[in-house]
Amino acid sequence: IAETRIRYGCPRIHIQLRREGWPVNHKKTHRIYCLEGLNLRKKRPRRHVSAAHRQQRPVLSGVDQCWSMDFVSDNLFNGRRFRALTVVDNFSRECVAIHAGKSLKGEDVVGVMESLRVLGKRLPVRIQTDNGSEFISKSLDKWAYEHGVTMDFSRPGKPTDN
């Protein structure tokens, strides 16, 4: 898990182990994590972050295989800023959802995805996103795990991946 999820710390690796069915105590996870030298520094230098090589993304052959999510923002005439969450199907280029608001958080993203699941009865196999705080939140990670959706994050500093 630590090789595939480089940025995960000990608590998130422990959660992943429990999800995969390993009956392991958090203290044992922490001890093994430290013995393997996986401790992350508190503040990483941004220029020299080592990244694992990503596998090639599979070629899409149908609708609802892969969606992309991103935020766009604009200013109103009175100077106030608003943001909009856009969800696009990568195969058909259909705009699945747009949700606008003054400040959008991870819980808002989960709410939009849940409404798509309930009202439209649609779920993707994989969701491509950038590494924004809304997309790496624990609430979205939990929702994706519960519904069998794979989160595919772009490489840091590579906005063209999304």
JSON list of C-alpha atoms in Angstrom, two decimals:
[
{"chain": "A", "resi": 1, "resn": "ILE", "atom": "CA", "xyz": [0.00, 0.00, 0.00]},
{"chain": "A", "resi": 2, "resn": "ALA", "atom": "CA", "xyz": [2.84, 2.39, 0.86]},
{"chain": "A", "resi": 3, "resn": "GLU", "atom": "CA", "xyz": [4.40, 1.87, -2.59]},
{"chain": "A", "resi": 4, "resn": "THR", "atom": "CA", "xyz": [1.22, 2.62, -4.51]},
{"chain": "A", "resi": 5, "resn": "ARG", "atom": "CA", "xyz": [0.04, 5.44, -2.24]},
{"chain": "A", "resi": 6, "resn": "ILE", "atom": "CA", "xyz": [3.21, 7.45, -1.63]},
{"chain": "A", "resi": 7, "resn": "ARG", "atom": "CA", "xyz": [1.53, 10.32, 0.17]},
{"chain": "A", "resi": 8, "resn": "TYR", "atom": "CA", "xyz": [-0.41, 8.15, 2.62]},
{"chain": "A", "resi": 9, "resn": "GLY", "atom": "CA", "xyz": [0.82, 8.26, 6.18]},
{"chain": "A", "resi": 10, "resn": "CYS", "atom": "CA", "xyz": [0.52, 5.58, 8.83]},
{"chain": "A", "resi": 11, "resn": "PRO", "atom": "CA", "xyz": [-3.15, 6.28, 9.78]},
{"chain": "A", "resi": 12, "resn": "ARG", "atom": "CA", "xyz": [-4.41, 6.12, 6.19]},
{"chain": "A", "resi": 13, "resn": "ILE", "atom": "CA", "xyz": [-2.36, 2.97, 5.48]},
{"chain": "A", "resi": 14, "resn": "HIS", "atom": "CA", "xyz": [-3.90, 1.42, 8.59]},
{"chain": "A", "resi": 15, "resn": "ILE", "atom": "CA", "xyz": [-7.40, 2.24, 7.29]},
{"chain": "A", "resi": 16, "resn": "GLN", "atom": "CA", "xyz": [-6.55, 0.67, 3.92]},
{"chain": "A", "resi": 17, "resn": "LEU", "atom": "CA", "xyz": [-5.26, -2.49, 5.64]},
{"chain": "A", "resi": 18, "resn": "ARG", "atom": "CA", "xyz": [-8.47, -2.78, 7.67]},
{"chain": "A", "resi": 19, "resn": "ARG", "atom": "CA", "xyz": [-10.54, -2.33, 4.49]},
{"chain": "A", "resi": 20, "resn": "GLU", "atom": "CA", "xyz": [-8.65, -5.19, 2.84]},
{"chain": "A", "resi": 21, "resn": "GLY", "atom": "CA", "xyz": [-9.47, -7.46, 5.77]},
{"chain": "A", "resi": 22, "resn": "TRP", "atom": "CA", "xyz": [-6.21, -7.47, 7.75]},
{"chain": "A", "resi": 23, "resn": "PRO", "atom": "CA", "xyz": [-7.02, -7.67, 11.50]},
{"chain": "A", "resi": 24, "resn": "VAL", "atom": "CA", "xyz": [-4.10, -5.47, 12.55]},
{"chain": "A", "resi": 25, "resn": "ASN", "atom": "CA", "xyz": [-3.74, -3.12, 15.51]},
{"chain": "A", "resi": 26, "resn": "HIS", "atom": "CA", "xyz": [-2.84, 0.52, 14.83]},
{"chain": "A", "resi": 27, "resn": "LYS", "atom": "CA", "xyz": [0.20, 0.24, 17.12]},
{"chain": "A", "resi": 28, "resn": "LYS", "atom": "CA", "xyz": [1.57, -2.69, 15.12]},
{"chain": "A", "resi": 29, "resn": "THR", "atom": "CA", "xyz": [0.95, -0.78, 11.89]},
{"chain": "A", "resi": 30, "resn": "HIS", "atom": "CA", "xyz": [2.86, 2.20, 13.29]},
{"chain": "A", "resi": 31, "resn": "ARG", "atom": "CA", "xyz": [5.77, 0.01, 14.47]},
{"chain": "A", "resi": 32, "resn": "ILE", "atom": "CA", "xyz": [6.15, -1.68, 11.05]},
{"chain": "A", "resi": 33, "resn": "TYR", "atom": "CA", "xyz": [5.72, 1.69, 9.33]},
{"chain": "A", "resi": 34, "resn": "CYS", "atom": "CA", "xyz": [8.63, 3.13, 11.34]},
{"chain": "A", "resi": 35, "resn": "LEU", "atom": "CA", "xyz": [10.84, 0.03, 10.95]},
{"chain": "A", "resi": 36, "resn": "GLU", "atom": "CA", "xyz": [10.45, 0.16, 7.17]},
{"chain": "A", "resi": 37, "resn": "GLY", "atom": "CA", "xyz": [11.57, 3.79, 7.15]},
{"chain": "A", "resi": 38, "resn": "LEU", "atom": "CA", "xyz": [8.33, 5.06, 5.67]},
{"chain": "A", "resi": 39, "resn": "ASN", "atom": "CA", "xyz": [8.01, 8.04, 8.01]},
{"chain": "A", "resi": 40, "resn": "LEU", "atom": "CA", "xyz": [7.15, 11.15, 6.07]},
{"chain": "A", "resi": 41, "resn": "ARG", "atom": "CA", "xyz": [8.79, 14.41, 7.04]},
{"chain": "A", "resi": 42, "resn": "LYS", "atom": "CA", "xyz": [6.44, 16.98, 8.49]},
{"chain": "A", "resi": 43, "resn": "LYS", "atom": "CA", "xyz": [7.12, 19.42, 5.68]},
{"chain": "A", "resi": 44, "resn": "ARG", "atom": "CA", "xyz": [8.31, 18.05, 2.35]},
{"chain": "A", "resi": 45, "resn": "PRO", "atom": "CA", "xyz": [10.26, 20.17, -0.09]},
{"chain": "A", "resi": 46, "resn": "ARG", "atom": "CA", "xyz": [8.02, 20.65, -3.10]},
{"chain": "A", "resi": 47, "resn": "ARG", "atom": "CA", "xyz": [10.70, 20.56, -5.79]},
{"chain": "A", "resi": 48, "resn": "HIS", "atom": "CA", "xyz": [12.17, 17.17, -5.00]},
{"chain": "A", "resi": 49, "resn": "VAL", "atom": "CA", "xyz": [9.16, 15.01, -4.30]},
{"chain": "A", "resi": 50, "resn": "SER", "atom": "CA", "xyz": [9.81, 11.53, -5.60]},
{"chain": "A", "resi": 51, "resn": "ALA", "atom": "CA", "xyz": [6.84, 10.15, -7.46]},
{"chain": "A", "resi": 52, "resn": "ALA", "atom": "CA", "xyz": [6.06, 6.61, -8.47]},
{"chain": "A", "resi": 53, "resn": "HIS", "atom": "CA", "xyz": [5.70, 5.93, -12.17]},
{"chain": "A", "resi": 54, "resn": "ARG", "atom": "CA", "xyz": [2.06, 5.85, -13.15]},
{"chain": "A", "resi": 55, "resn": "GLN", "atom": "CA", "xyz": [0.60, 3.10, -15.27]},
{"chain": "A", "resi": 56, "resn": "GLN", "atom": "CA", "xyz": [-0.94, 4.00, -18.60]},
{"chain": "A", "resi": 57, "resn": "ARG", "atom": "CA", "xyz": [-4.60, 4.86, -18.37]},
{"chain": "A", "resi": 58, "resn": "PRO", "atom": "CA", "xyz": [-6.80, 2.33, -20.17]},
{"chain": "A", "resi": 59, "resn": "VAL", "atom": "CA", "xyz": [-8.51, 3.27, -23.43]},
{"chain": "A", "resi": 60, "resn": "LEU", "atom": "CA", "xyz": [-12.17, 4.08, -22.85]},
{"chain": "A", "resi": 61, "resn": "SER", "atom": "CA", "xyz": [-14.77, 2.02, -24.71]},
{"chain": "A", "resi": 62, "resn": "GLY", "atom": "CA", "xyz": [-18.06, 3.21, -23.24]},
{"chain": "A", "resi": 63, "resn": "VAL", "atom": "CA", "xyz": [-19.99, 5.73, -21.21]},
{"chain": "A", "resi": 64, "resn": "ASP", "atom": "CA", "xyz": [-19.55, 5.95, -17.40]},
{"chain": "A", "resi": 65, "resn": "GLN", "atom": "CA", "xyz": [-16.15, 4.28, -17.38]},
{"chain": "A", "resi": 66, "resn": "CYS", "atom": "CA", "xyz": [-14.24, 7.41, -16.42]},
{"chain": "A", "resi": 67, "resn": "TRP", "atom": "CA", "xyz": [-15.38, 10.84, -15.27]},
{"chain": "A", "resi": 68, "resn": "SER", "atom": "CA", "xyz": [-13.28, 13.95, -14.68]},
{"chain": "A", "resi": 69, "resn": "MET", "atom": "CA", "xyz": [-14.01, 16.47, -11.93]},
{"chain": "A", "resi": 70, "resn": "ASP", "atom": "CA", "xyz": [-12.55, 19.93, -11.53]},
{"chain": "A", "resi": 71, "resn": "PHE", "atom": "CA", "xyz": [-13.40, 23.35, -10.16]},
{"chain": "A", "resi": 72, "resn": "VAL", "atom": "CA", "xyz": [-13.75, 26.53, -12.18]},
{"chain": "A", "resi": 73, "resn": "SER", "atom": "CA", "xyz": [-14.14, 29.96, -10.62]},
{"chain": "A", "resi": 74, "resn": "ASP", "atom": "CA", "xyz": [-15.23, 33.41, -11.72]},
{"chain": "A", "resi": 75, "resn": "ASN", "atom": "CA", "xyz": [-16.11, 36.80, -10.27]},
{"chain": "A", "resi": 76, "resn": "LEU", "atom": "CA", "xyz": [-19.57, 38.32, -10.23]},
{"chain": "A", "resi": 77, "resn": "PHE", "atom": "CA", "xyz": [-20.18, 41.93, -11.28]},
{"chain": "A", "resi": 78, "resn": "ASN", "atom": "CA", "xyz": [-20.02, 43.05, -7.64]},
{"chain": "A", "resi": 79, "resn": "GLY", "atom": "CA", "xyz": [-16.60, 41.45, -7.13]},
{"chain": "A", "resi": 80, "resn": "ARG", "atom": "CA", "xyz": [-17.75, 38.39, -5.21]},
{"chain": "A", "resi": 81, "resn": "ARG", "atom": "CA", "xyz": [-16.17, 35.12, -6.24]},
{"chain": "A", "resi": 82, "resn": "PHE", "atom": "CA", "xyz": [-17.99, 31.86, -6.89]},
{"chain": "A", "resi": 83, "resn": "ARG", "atom": "CA", "xyz": [-16.81, 28.37, -7.76]},
{"chain": "A", "resi": 84, "resn": "ALA", "atom": "CA", "xyz": [-18.43, 25.64, -9.82]},
{"chain": "A", "resi": 85, "resn": "LEU", "atom": "CA", "xyz": [-17.77, 21.91, -9.67]},
{"chain": "A", "resi": 86, "resn": "THR", "atom": "CA", "xyz": [-17.88, 20.38, -13.15]},
{"chain": "A", "resi": 87, "resn": "VAL", "atom": "CA", "xyz": [-18.25, 16.64, -13.73]},
{"chain": "A", "resi": 88, "resn": "VAL", "atom": "CA", "xyz": [-17.62, 15.42, -17.29]},
{"chain": "A", "resi": 89, "resn": "ASP", "atom": "CA", "xyz": [-17.82, 11.94, -18.83]},
{"chain": "A", "resi": 90, "resn": "ASN", "atom": "CA", "xyz": [-14.50, 11.40, -20.65]},
{"chain": "A", "resi": 91, "resn": "PHE", "atom": "CA", "xyz": [-15.89, 9.07, -23.33]},
{"chain": "A", "resi": 92, "resn": "SER", "atom": "CA", "xyz": [-18.95, 11.02, -24.48]},
{"chain": "A", "resi": 93, "resn": "ARG", "atom": "CA", "xyz": [-17.74, 14.48, -23.29]},
{"chain": "A", "resi": 94, "resn": "GLU", "atom": "CA", "xyz": [-21.16, 14.90, -21.69]},
{"chain": "A", "resi": 95, "resn": "CYS", "atom": "CA", "xyz": [-21.38, 17.31, -18.79]},
{"chain": "A", "resi": 96, "resn": "VAL", "atom": "CA", "xyz": [-22.83, 15.05, -16.11]},
{"chain": "A", "resi": 97, "resn": "ALA", "atom": "CA", "xyz": [-23.21, 17.76, -13.44]},
{"chain": "A", "resi": 98, "resn": "ILE", "atom": "CA", "xyz": [-22.39, 21.37, -12.59]},
{"chain": "A", "resi": 99, "resn": "HIS", "atom": "CA", "xyz": [-22.75, 22.58, -9.01]},
{"chain": "A", "resi": 100, "resn": "ALA", "atom": "CA", "xyz": [-22.07, 26.22, -8.13]},
{"chain": "A", "resi": 101, "resn": "GLY", "atom": "CA", "xyz": [-21.50, 27.84, -4.75]},
{"chain": "A", "resi": 102, "resn": "LYS", "atom": "CA", "xyz": [-19.49, 30.42, -2.84]},
{"chain": "A", "resi": 103, "resn": "SER", "atom": "CA", "xyz": [-17.26, 27.89, -1.11]},
{"chain": "A", "resi": 104, "resn": "LEU", "atom": "CA", "xyz": [-17.32, 24.21, -1.95]},
{"chain": "A", "resi": 105, "resn": "LYS", "atom": "CA", "xyz": [-15.81, 21.55, 0.30]},
{"chain": "A", "resi": 106, "resn": "GLY", "atom": "CA", "xyz": [-15.30, 17.79, 0.12]},
{"chain": "A", "resi": 107, "resn": "GLU", "atom": "CA", "xyz": [-18.73, 17.20, 1.63]},
{"chain": "A", "resi": 108, "resn": "ASP", "atom": "CA", "xyz": [-20.29, 19.23, -1.19]},
{"chain": "A", "resi": 109, "resn": "VAL", "atom": "CA", "xyz": [-18.52, 17.03, -3.76]},
{"chain": "A", "resi": 110, "resn": "VAL", "atom": "CA", "xyz": [-19.85, 13.93, -1.98]},
{"chain": "A", "resi": 111, "resn": "GLY", "atom": "CA", "xyz": [-23.36, 15.45, -2.03]},
{"chain": "A", "resi": 112, "resn": "VAL", "atom": "CA", "xyz": [-23.18, 16.03, -5.79]},
{"chain": "A", "resi": 113, "resn": "MET", "atom": "CA", "xyz": [-21.93, 12.50, -6.43]},
{"chain": "A", "resi": 114, "resn": "GLU", "atom": "CA", "xyz": [-24.61, 11.03, -4.16]},
{"chain": "A", "resi": 115, "resn": "SER", "atom": "CA", "xyz": [-27.34, 12.99, -5.96]},
{"chain": "A", "resi": 116, "resn": "LEU", "atom": "CA", "xyz": [-26.03, 11.69, -9.30]},
{"chain": "A", "resi": 117, "resn": "ARG", "atom": "CA", "xyz": [-26.15, 8.16, -7.92]},
{"chain": "A", "resi": 118, "resn": "VAL", "atom": "CA", "xyz": [-29.68, 8.48, -6.52]},
{"chain": "A", "resi": 119, "resn": "LEU", "atom": "CA", "xyz": [-31.37, 10.64, -9.17]},
{"chain": "A", "resi": 120, "resn": "GLY", "atom": "CA", "xyz": [-29.55, 9.60, -12.33]},
{"chain": "A", "resi": 121, "resn": "LYS", "atom": "CA", "xyz": [-28.65, 6.07, -11.21]},
{"chain": "A", "resi": 122, "resn": "ARG", "atom": "CA", "xyz": [-25.19, 6.62, -12.68]},
{"chain": "A", "resi": 123, "resn": "LEU", "atom": "CA", "xyz": [-21.78, 5.93, -11.21]},
{"chain": "A", "resi": 124, "resn": "PRO", "atom": "CA", "xyz": [-18.41, 5.85, -12.93]},
{"chain": "A", "resi": 125, "resn": "VAL", "atom": "CA", "xyz": [-15.84, 3.11, -12.61]},
{"chain": "A", "resi": 126, "resn": "ARG", "atom": "CA", "xyz": [-13.05, 5.68, -12.17]},
{"chain": "A", "resi": 127, "resn": "ILE", "atom": "CA", "xyz": [-12.90, 9.41, -11.40]},
{"chain": "A", "resi": 128, "resn": "GLN", "atom": "CA", "xyz": [-9.95, 11.53, -12.54]},
{"chain": "A", "resi": 129, "resn": "THR", "atom": "CA", "xyz": [-9.20, 14.59, -10.42]},
{"chain": "A", "resi": 130, "resn": "ASP", "atom": "CA", "xyz": [-6.35, 16.86, -9.50]},
{"chain": "A", "resi": 131, "resn": "ASN", "atom": "CA", "xyz": [-4.87, 16.90, -5.99]},
{"chain": "A", "resi": 132, "resn": "GLY", "atom": "CA", "xyz": [-7.13, 19.66, -4.67]},
{"chain": "A", "resi": 133, "resn": "SER", "atom": "CA", "xyz": [-8.11, 19.61, -1.01]},
{"chain": "A", "resi": 134, "resn": "GLU", "atom": "CA", "xyz": [-11.74, 18.86, -1.90]},
{"chain": "A", "resi": 135, "resn": "PHE", "atom": "CA", "xyz": [-10.79, 15.75, -3.87]},
{"chain": "A", "resi": 136, "resn": "ILE", "atom": "CA", "xyz": [-8.29, 14.26, -1.43]},
{"chain": "A", "resi": 137, "resn": "SER", "atom": "CA", "xyz": [-10.65, 14.68, 1.52]},
{"chain": "A", "resi": 138, "resn": "LYS", "atom": "CA", "xyz": [-11.49, 11.72, 3.72]},
{"chain": "A", "resi": 139, "resn": "SER", "atom": "CA", "xyz": [-15.21, 12.10, 3.06]},
{"chain": "A", "resi": 140, "resn": "LEU", "atom": "CA", "xyz": [-14.81, 11.68, -0.73]},
{"chain": "A", "resi": 141, "resn": "ASP", "atom": "CA", "xyz": [-12.35, 8.82, -0.22]},
{"chain": "A", "resi": 142, "resn": "LYS", "atom": "CA", "xyz": [-14.84, 7.03, 2.04]},
{"chain": "A", "resi": 143, "resn": "TRP", "atom": "CA", "xyz": [-17.72, 7.61, -0.40]},
{"chain": "A", "resi": 144, "resn": "ALA", "atom": "CA", "xyz": [-15.66, 6.27, -3.32]},
{"chain": "A", "resi": 145, "resn": "TYR", "atom": "CA", "xyz": [-14.66, 3.18, -1.35]},
{"chain": "A", "resi": 146, "resn": "GLU", "atom": "CA", "xyz": [-18.24, 2.45, -0.27]},
{"chain": "A", "resi": 147, "resn": "HIS", "atom": "CA", "xyz": [-19.50, 2.67, -3.87]},
{"chain": "A", "resi": 148, "resn": "GLY", "atom": "CA", "xyz": [-16.62, 0.87, -5.60]},
{"chain": "A", "resi": 149, "resn": "VAL", "atom": "CA", "xyz": [-15.33, 3.93, -7.47]},
{"chain": "A", "resi": 150, "resn": "THR", "atom": "CA", "xyz": [-11.59, 4.27, -8.07]},
{"chain": "A", "resi": 151, "resn": "MET", "atom": "CA", "xyz": [-10.07, 7.71, -7.51]},
{"chain": "A", "resi": 152, "resn": "ASP", "atom": "CA", "xyz": [-7.34, 8.52, -10.06]},
{"chain": "A", "resi": 153, "resn": "PHE", "atom": "CA", "xyz": [-5.30, 11.57, -9.05]},
{"chain": "A", "resi": 154, "resn": "SER", "atom": "CA", "xyz": [-3.13, 13.50, -11.48]},
{"chain": "A", "resi": 155, "resn": "ARG", "atom": "CA", "xyz": [0.58, 13.89, -10.89]},
{"chain": "A", "resi": 156, "resn": "PRO", "atom": "CA", "xyz": [1.44, 16.97, -8.83]},
{"chain": "A", "resi": 157, "resn": "GLY", "atom": "CA", "xyz": [2.40, 19.85, -11.10]},
{"chain": "A", "resi": 158, "resn": "LYS", "atom": "CA", "xyz": [0.89, 18.22, -14.21]},
{"chain": "A", "resi": 159, "resn": "PRO", "atom": "CA", "xyz": [-2.51, 19.83, -14.86]},
{"chain": "A", "resi": 160, "resn": "THR", "atom": "CA", "xyz": [-2.69, 18.17, -18.28]},
{"chain": "A", "resi": 161, "resn": "ASP", "atom": "CA", "xyz": [-3.22, 14.76, -16.62]},
{"chain": "A", "resi": 162, "resn": "ASN", "atom": "CA", "xyz": [-6.75, 15.67, -15.61]}
]
